[in-house]
Amino acid sequence: MPTPILVLNCGSSSVKYQMIDVDTEEVLASGLVEKIGLEDGNLTHKTGGQAYRIEETIPDHTAALSLVVRSFEEHGPSLKDAVAVGHRAVHGGDLFREPVLIDQSVMDGMMSLAGLAPLHNPPGVLGMKAALAVLPDIPHVAIFDTAFFSTLPAEAYTYAIHAPTAKQYKIRKYGFHGTSHSFVSKEVAEFLGRDVTSFNQIVCHLGNGASISAVAGGVAVDTSMGLTPLAGLVMGTRSGDVDPGVFAYLQREAGMDSQAVDTLLNKKSGMAGLADGSSDFRDIWAKVVAGDENAQLAYDVYIHRLISYIGSYIAILGHVEAITFTAGVGENDQHVRASVIERLSAFGIHLDPELNAVRSPDPRAISTPDSSTVILVVPTNEELAMARETYQLISK
Ligand code: AMP
C-alpha cells in the first residue's frame, strides 16, 4: 500500500507539484502550473511516462489548484490516496523553527513576515488557502526554507548594526535553501555510513541561487544567505555580498531609488551582471573557452568568493570531514569543482580528476584517498525532502 504525499511549491505566478510515495520514494506524478493571473495560463501534468497539458486562463491560485485536482482526476494517480500535503514555505522568520501543521494562525504568522519575503510568503499563503479548500480532509504541513538555520549561534546570525533597530525590524541572518542543506547533509552521512551527529561538514548548494552552510554534527552553525537570499555567494543574477555602502552610494550618486537598487543587485548582477547577461554556467564556460574576458572575470570572482567562504567555514568548524557540491552547478559543472578544490590543496584536500569527470545521478566521492577531507557530489532533492519531513510530522 503506497503512502503518497503531495508536495506543493507555490510562487506568485506558478505552482510546482509532485506526488511522492514516501515508502518507495518514487515520484508518482509531477507538474507545473504557469502564468497564473495571465491570459495564457497552462498546466503540464506528468505521470506514467506521459505528459498532459491544459492551456487556459488561470485567474488565481484557487483556479490553479482546481486544475491540479482535475489533472489528477483525469490522468491519475488518485489524489484520494494522498495522506498529506507538504507546502514549501520560504520565510519562517523567528516564528517557525520546524515543520508545522497549517492552520489559520500559521498562515497569519507567515503573512506577518511578508515584509521579509514579499515575493514568496504571500503567494505561499495563497497556495495554502487554495489547497486547503480543495483537499480539506488531509493534513497540510508547512516546511520552511529558513528552519534548518534556526540553530545558528547568536554570533553567526547577529549583524553588527544598531541593536534596537535590528530588534525592532527583525534584522538578522536567517539563511535559505535550508531544506536542501538539511537533506544533503543527511545524505552525506548515509553515503559515508556515519551518524550525521558524529562529524562536521560543509555543503555548497550551487544552483541559479547559491548558498553554503557549515554543519557541525548535523546542526547548522553558519550559512551564507542572510536576512534575504541576496547575501553570500555570487549567483546567477544576484550579487551576493557587497559593501552595504553600495546601496546609499547608488541612491545618492546614480539617483536610483531603493527598488531600483534592489532590482539591480537581485536581477542584473551576479554572473549575468559580469558576463554580459550569461547566468548559465554552460554559457559562461563556452565564453571562457572562447577567450571572453568578462566571462573569465565572472568565473574568477565566483570561485574566489566560494573559496573565501569554504576557508572561513573550515576555520569556524575546526575539523571538516566532508565538503559536498550540490544543485545545478555543483552537480554538473566539473570545472567549478576542480577550480575550487585546486585552491584548497594547502589544507591537504585533493581532487581525483577522473572521478570528478564522471557524470552520474548518484552520490559519489571525487577526492583522492589521501585527501584530508572527502569531497562529494550529492544530488539535492527538495521535493523528496519535503515529502519526508511532511510524513515525519504527520507520523508523530
Ligand atoms: P538549479 O537552480 O539548481 O536548477 O541550477 C541551475 C543552474 O545549474 C543553471 O543556471 C546552470 O548554471 C547550472 N547547470 C545546469 N546544468 C548544467 C551543466 N550540465 N553544466 C554546467 N552547469 C549546469
XYZ file of C-alpha atoms and ligand atoms in Angstrom:
419
model
C 0.000 0.000 0.000
C 1.784 3.223 -1.106
C 1.908 6.314 1.098
C 1.588 9.219 -1.335
C 2.346 12.776 -0.244
C 1.573 15.758 -2.452
C 4.265 18.452 -2.249
C 3.480 21.964 -3.431
C 5.728 24.906 -4.186
C 3.566 27.984 -4.856
C 5.165 31.070 -6.394
C 3.462 34.307 -7.357
C 2.514 33.045 -10.823
C 3.338 29.357 -10.684
C 2.661 26.150 -8.778
C 5.080 23.225 -8.927
C 3.956 19.891 -7.531
C 4.977 16.296 -7.087
C 3.169 13.298 -5.681
C 5.743 11.089 -3.965
C 5.286 7.677 -2.373
C 7.331 8.038 0.807
C 7.646 4.248 1.166
C 9.467 3.704 -2.121
C 10.393 7.393 -2.695
C 9.005 7.022 -6.221
C 7.625 10.108 -7.961
C 4.071 9.086 -8.922
C 3.266 12.359 -10.702
C 4.711 15.808 -11.160
C 3.519 19.013 -12.707
C 3.811 22.714 -13.204
C 1.169 25.428 -13.471
C 2.494 28.574 -15.093
C 1.302 32.101 -15.785
C -1.329 32.276 -13.070
C -3.112 35.622 -13.462
C -2.196 35.940 -17.149
C -4.303 35.069 -20.181
C -2.120 32.254 -21.474
C -2.016 30.108 -18.343
C -1.033 26.483 -18.685
C -0.534 23.290 -16.737
C 1.643 20.298 -17.548
C 0.905 17.102 -15.620
C 3.276 14.147 -15.919
C 2.569 10.602 -14.810
C 3.340 7.092 -16.068
C 5.791 8.417 -18.649
C 3.140 10.645 -20.298
C 2.709 14.432 -20.216
C -0.737 16.064 -20.316
C -1.245 19.744 -20.991
C -4.061 22.180 -20.272
C -3.967 25.671 -21.770
C -6.475 28.158 -20.427
C -6.682 31.367 -18.441
C -5.931 30.649 -14.777
C -7.074 33.705 -12.829
C -5.709 32.828 -9.371
C -4.227 30.154 -7.109
C -7.662 28.662 -6.349
C -8.215 28.093 -10.060
C -4.678 26.691 -10.350
C -5.244 24.167 -7.567
C -8.613 23.174 -9.076
C -6.807 22.411 -12.339
C -4.226 20.346 -10.480
C -7.054 18.328 -8.892
C -8.693 17.927 -12.325
C -5.433 16.641 -13.817
C -5.091 14.031 -11.091
C -8.740 13.010 -11.585
C -8.376 12.693 -15.363
C -4.916 11.145 -15.619
C -4.158 9.769 -12.153
C -2.818 8.798 -9.772
C -5.774 9.174 -7.427
C -5.448 12.200 -5.167
C -7.824 10.474 -2.747
C -4.919 8.244 -1.712
C -2.738 11.196 -0.683
C -2.126 11.123 3.065
C -0.904 14.715 3.401
C 0.205 17.835 1.557
C 3.636 19.397 2.156
C 3.925 23.098 1.291
C 7.167 24.913 0.637
C 7.227 27.977 2.891
C 10.088 30.368 2.314
C 10.399 32.605 5.365
C 9.703 31.336 8.852
C 11.441 34.338 10.458
C 11.702 33.943 14.221
C 8.273 32.244 14.380
C 8.789 28.856 12.754
C 11.810 26.710 13.545
C 10.463 23.392 12.231
C 7.692 21.996 10.014
C 4.188 22.777 11.344
C 0.623 21.693 10.624
C -1.016 24.527 8.719
C -3.941 26.321 10.291
C -5.139 29.916 10.192
C -2.623 31.017 12.836
C 0.274 29.606 10.782
C -0.924 31.471 7.697
C -1.354 34.654 9.759
C 2.167 34.173 11.104
C 3.571 33.799 7.601
C 1.753 36.946 6.491
C 3.180 38.845 9.467
C 6.598 38.008 7.962
C 5.606 39.148 4.457
C 7.881 42.186 4.698
C 10.873 39.845 4.977
C 9.870 37.832 1.878
C 7.399 39.904 -0.148
C 7.771 37.769 -3.282
C 7.415 34.442 -1.502
C 5.310 34.391 1.670
C 2.090 35.966 0.274
C 1.850 33.600 -2.734
C 2.785 30.706 -0.462
C -0.173 31.526 1.782
C -2.478 31.916 -1.233
C -1.438 28.427 -2.319
C -2.062 27.044 1.187
C -5.559 28.523 1.318
C -6.401 27.189 -2.127
C -5.009 23.727 -1.361
C -6.848 23.546 1.973
C -10.070 24.356 0.115
C -9.654 21.585 -2.478
C -8.123 18.971 -0.139
C -9.761 19.717 3.231
C -9.652 16.200 4.691
C -5.902 15.588 4.956
C -3.222 17.372 6.977
C -1.278 20.202 5.331
C 2.263 20.853 6.531
C 4.456 23.934 6.025
C 8.179 23.301 5.538
C 10.281 26.411 5.981
C 13.373 27.228 3.936
C 14.794 29.049 6.951
C 14.128 26.342 9.554
C 17.400 24.406 9.232
C 19.267 27.599 10.139
C 17.272 28.374 13.269
C 20.133 26.655 15.150
C 22.743 29.270 14.173
C 24.510 30.665 17.236
C 23.935 34.339 18.038
C 27.442 35.316 16.938
C 26.703 33.907 13.486
C 23.212 35.320 12.990
C 23.713 38.768 14.543
C 24.627 41.659 12.289
C 26.788 44.310 13.936
C 24.244 47.068 13.384
C 22.402 49.305 15.852
C 20.814 46.657 18.086
C 17.458 48.354 18.875
C 16.819 48.926 15.149
C 17.779 45.346 14.324
C 15.462 44.068 17.056
C 12.532 46.252 16.015
C 12.739 45.178 12.379
C 13.846 41.574 12.998
C 17.075 42.162 11.084
C 19.385 39.137 11.401
C 20.768 36.340 9.325
C 18.022 33.748 8.655
C 19.540 31.656 5.863
C 17.683 29.963 2.984
C 17.802 26.723 0.950
C 17.538 25.020 4.368
C 15.525 22.078 3.050
C 18.318 21.319 0.588
C 21.180 21.801 3.086
C 19.394 19.606 5.630
C 18.616 16.896 3.061
C 22.100 16.850 1.546
C 23.906 16.830 4.902
C 21.889 13.731 5.889
C 22.519 12.079 2.512
C 26.243 12.677 3.044
C 26.082 10.881 6.392
C 24.248 7.978 4.797
C 26.739 7.786 1.923
C 29.664 7.765 4.354
C 27.917 5.251 6.606
C 28.204 7.653 9.519
C 25.857 9.150 12.072
C 25.226 12.755 10.995
C 25.791 13.892 14.595
C 29.322 12.490 14.623
C 31.111 14.788 12.152
C 31.417 18.270 10.669
C 30.732 19.102 7.047
C 30.348 21.923 4.545
C 27.543 21.877 1.951
C 27.819 24.012 -1.200
C 24.380 24.433 -2.819
C 25.365 25.927 -6.173
C 22.364 26.463 -8.409
C 20.976 29.574 -10.001
C 20.666 30.710 -6.389
C 23.669 29.637 -4.325
C 24.460 29.232 -0.655
C 26.917 27.395 1.558
C 26.498 26.040 5.045
C 28.728 24.904 7.884
C 27.146 21.924 9.656
C 28.538 20.638 12.961
C 27.201 17.254 13.998
C 24.104 17.675 11.822
C 23.381 21.159 13.180
C 23.793 24.288 11.025
C 26.256 26.737 12.610
C 26.686 29.216 9.753
C 25.394 29.928 6.273
C 25.985 32.491 3.569
C 22.485 33.821 2.875
C 21.213 36.385 5.319
C 18.137 38.481 6.051
C 17.283 37.835 2.411
C 18.541 35.372 -0.210
C 20.702 38.137 -1.731
C 23.690 37.680 0.585
C 26.729 35.454 0.261
C 27.988 33.669 -2.824
C 27.900 35.075 -6.354
C 24.729 33.710 -8.025
C 23.160 33.591 -11.480
C 21.759 37.112 -11.285
C 22.296 38.047 -7.609
C 25.407 39.862 -6.442
C 25.896 38.029 -3.159
C 27.971 40.003 -0.644
C 28.750 43.627 -1.447
C 29.754 46.544 0.727
C 26.396 47.656 2.224
C 27.538 51.194 1.412
C 26.801 50.434 -2.261
C 23.113 50.915 -1.538
C 23.338 54.530 -0.299
C 26.059 55.354 -2.818
C 23.884 54.346 -5.787
C 20.894 56.175 -4.368
C 22.944 59.325 -3.911
C 25.169 59.260 -6.992
C 23.028 57.413 -9.567
C 19.679 58.752 -8.367
C 18.326 55.217 -8.061
C 15.500 54.588 -5.601
C 15.596 51.611 -3.237
C 13.517 49.479 -5.600
C 15.935 50.158 -8.472
C 18.979 49.217 -6.378
C 17.211 46.105 -5.120
C 16.411 45.064 -8.698
C 19.966 45.814 -9.840
C 21.503 43.619 -7.145
C 18.933 40.795 -7.422
C 18.225 40.602 -11.138
C 21.037 42.278 -13.057
C 24.121 41.308 -11.090
C 25.942 38.081 -10.254
C 27.284 36.098 -13.212
C 24.807 37.762 -15.596
C 25.890 41.223 -14.486
C 29.580 40.475 -15.011
C 29.369 38.247 -18.105
C 27.151 40.314 -20.408
C 23.893 38.611 -19.465
C 25.072 34.989 -19.216
C 23.997 33.383 -15.960
C 24.070 29.722 -17.026
C 27.423 28.061 -16.376
C 27.279 26.215 -19.698
C 27.263 29.615 -21.448
C 29.862 31.023 -19.086
C 32.233 28.140 -19.736
C 31.767 28.348 -23.535
C 32.639 32.035 -23.338
C 35.667 31.373 -21.102
C 36.971 28.795 -23.583
C 36.472 31.321 -26.395
C 38.642 33.822 -24.505
C 35.886 36.186 -23.325
C 37.499 38.351 -20.627
C 34.263 39.359 -18.916
C 33.167 35.741 -18.553
C 36.632 34.843 -17.250
C 36.440 37.577 -14.623
C 32.913 36.470 -13.623
C 34.187 32.903 -13.231
C 37.202 34.031 -11.195
C 35.067 36.184 -8.891
C 32.662 33.267 -8.390
C 35.475 30.890 -7.427
C 37.238 33.472 -5.241
C 34.054 34.080 -3.241
C 33.401 30.373 -2.833
C 36.957 29.693 -1.642
C 36.700 32.555 0.853
C 33.579 31.030 2.383
C 34.972 27.493 2.451
C 38.159 28.736 4.140
C 36.177 30.642 6.723
C 33.892 27.667 7.416
C 36.894 25.373 7.855
C 38.132 27.863 10.463
C 34.709 28.023 12.153
C 34.253 24.237 12.234
C 37.860 23.437 13.136
C 37.778 19.987 11.623
C 35.832 19.192 8.453
C 35.298 15.651 7.208
C 33.262 16.309 4.079
C 32.751 19.116 1.581
C 29.804 18.485 -0.746
C 28.714 20.028 -4.019
C 25.029 20.014 -4.923
C 22.363 21.713 -7.135
C 22.617 22.552 -10.862
C 26.167 23.906 -10.941
C 27.528 21.813 -8.078
C 26.196 18.542 -9.507
C 27.021 19.197 -13.161
C 29.966 21.547 -13.548
C 33.247 19.699 -13.084
C 35.256 22.857 -13.903
C 33.823 24.744 -10.940
C 34.511 21.810 -8.629
C 38.068 21.445 -9.944
C 38.809 25.185 -9.655
C 37.607 25.211 -6.051
C 39.390 22.060 -4.899
C 42.685 23.058 -6.578
C 42.709 26.130 -4.382
C 42.215 24.025 -1.218
C 45.407 21.988 -1.600
C 47.033 23.926 1.252
C 44.520 22.176 3.535
C 45.628 18.766 2.250
C 42.440 18.497 0.179
C 42.922 16.820 -3.203
C 40.666 16.028 -6.139
C 40.741 12.884 -8.258
C 40.272 14.362 -11.765
C 38.922 11.129 -13.218
C 36.269 10.745 -10.519
C 35.425 14.426 -10.899
C 34.760 13.936 -14.624
C 32.226 11.130 -14.071
C 28.607 12.151 -14.726
C 26.112 10.326 -12.560
C 22.820 10.950 -10.764
C 24.149 9.122 -7.702
C 26.030 10.464 -4.682
C 29.766 9.997 -5.210
C 33.201 10.850 -3.801
C 35.553 12.778 -6.095
C 38.602 13.212 -3.828
C 41.774 11.123 -3.689
C 42.124 8.513 -0.901
C 44.799 10.646 0.817
C 42.695 13.842 0.797
C 42.308 15.201 4.342
C 38.624 15.893 3.642
C 36.287 13.816 1.483
C 34.882 15.786 -1.445
C 31.445 14.637 -2.562
C 28.852 15.319 -5.212
C 25.371 14.635 -3.827
C 22.234 15.491 -5.826
C 19.735 17.547 -3.893
C 16.029 16.722 -3.996
C 13.959 19.347 -2.225
C 10.638 17.706 -3.132
C 11.666 14.378 -1.628
C 12.996 16.199 1.428
C 9.626 17.968 1.824
C 7.734 14.691 1.418
C 9.924 13.050 4.072
C 9.537 15.965 6.504
C 5.775 16.058 5.960
C 5.494 12.346 6.650
C 7.670 12.633 9.741
C 5.406 15.316 11.196
C 2.111 13.543 10.499
C 3.523 10.281 11.885
C 4.391 11.820 15.261
P 19.373 24.986 -10.177
O 18.972 26.360 -9.707
O 19.876 24.111 -9.081
O 18.329 24.330 -11.030
O 20.649 25.212 -11.135
C 20.517 25.819 -12.397
C 21.900 26.159 -12.919
O 22.707 24.987 -12.989
C 21.916 26.694 -14.348
O 21.684 28.083 -14.356
C 23.330 26.363 -14.801
O 24.208 27.418 -14.450
C 23.703 25.151 -13.984
N 23.750 23.929 -14.794
C 22.737 23.101 -15.105
N 23.174 22.083 -15.885
C 24.493 22.273 -16.076
C 25.534 21.568 -16.787
N 25.284 20.455 -17.453
N 26.779 22.104 -16.748
C 27.041 23.224 -16.063
N 26.113 23.925 -15.368
C 24.861 23.461 -15.385
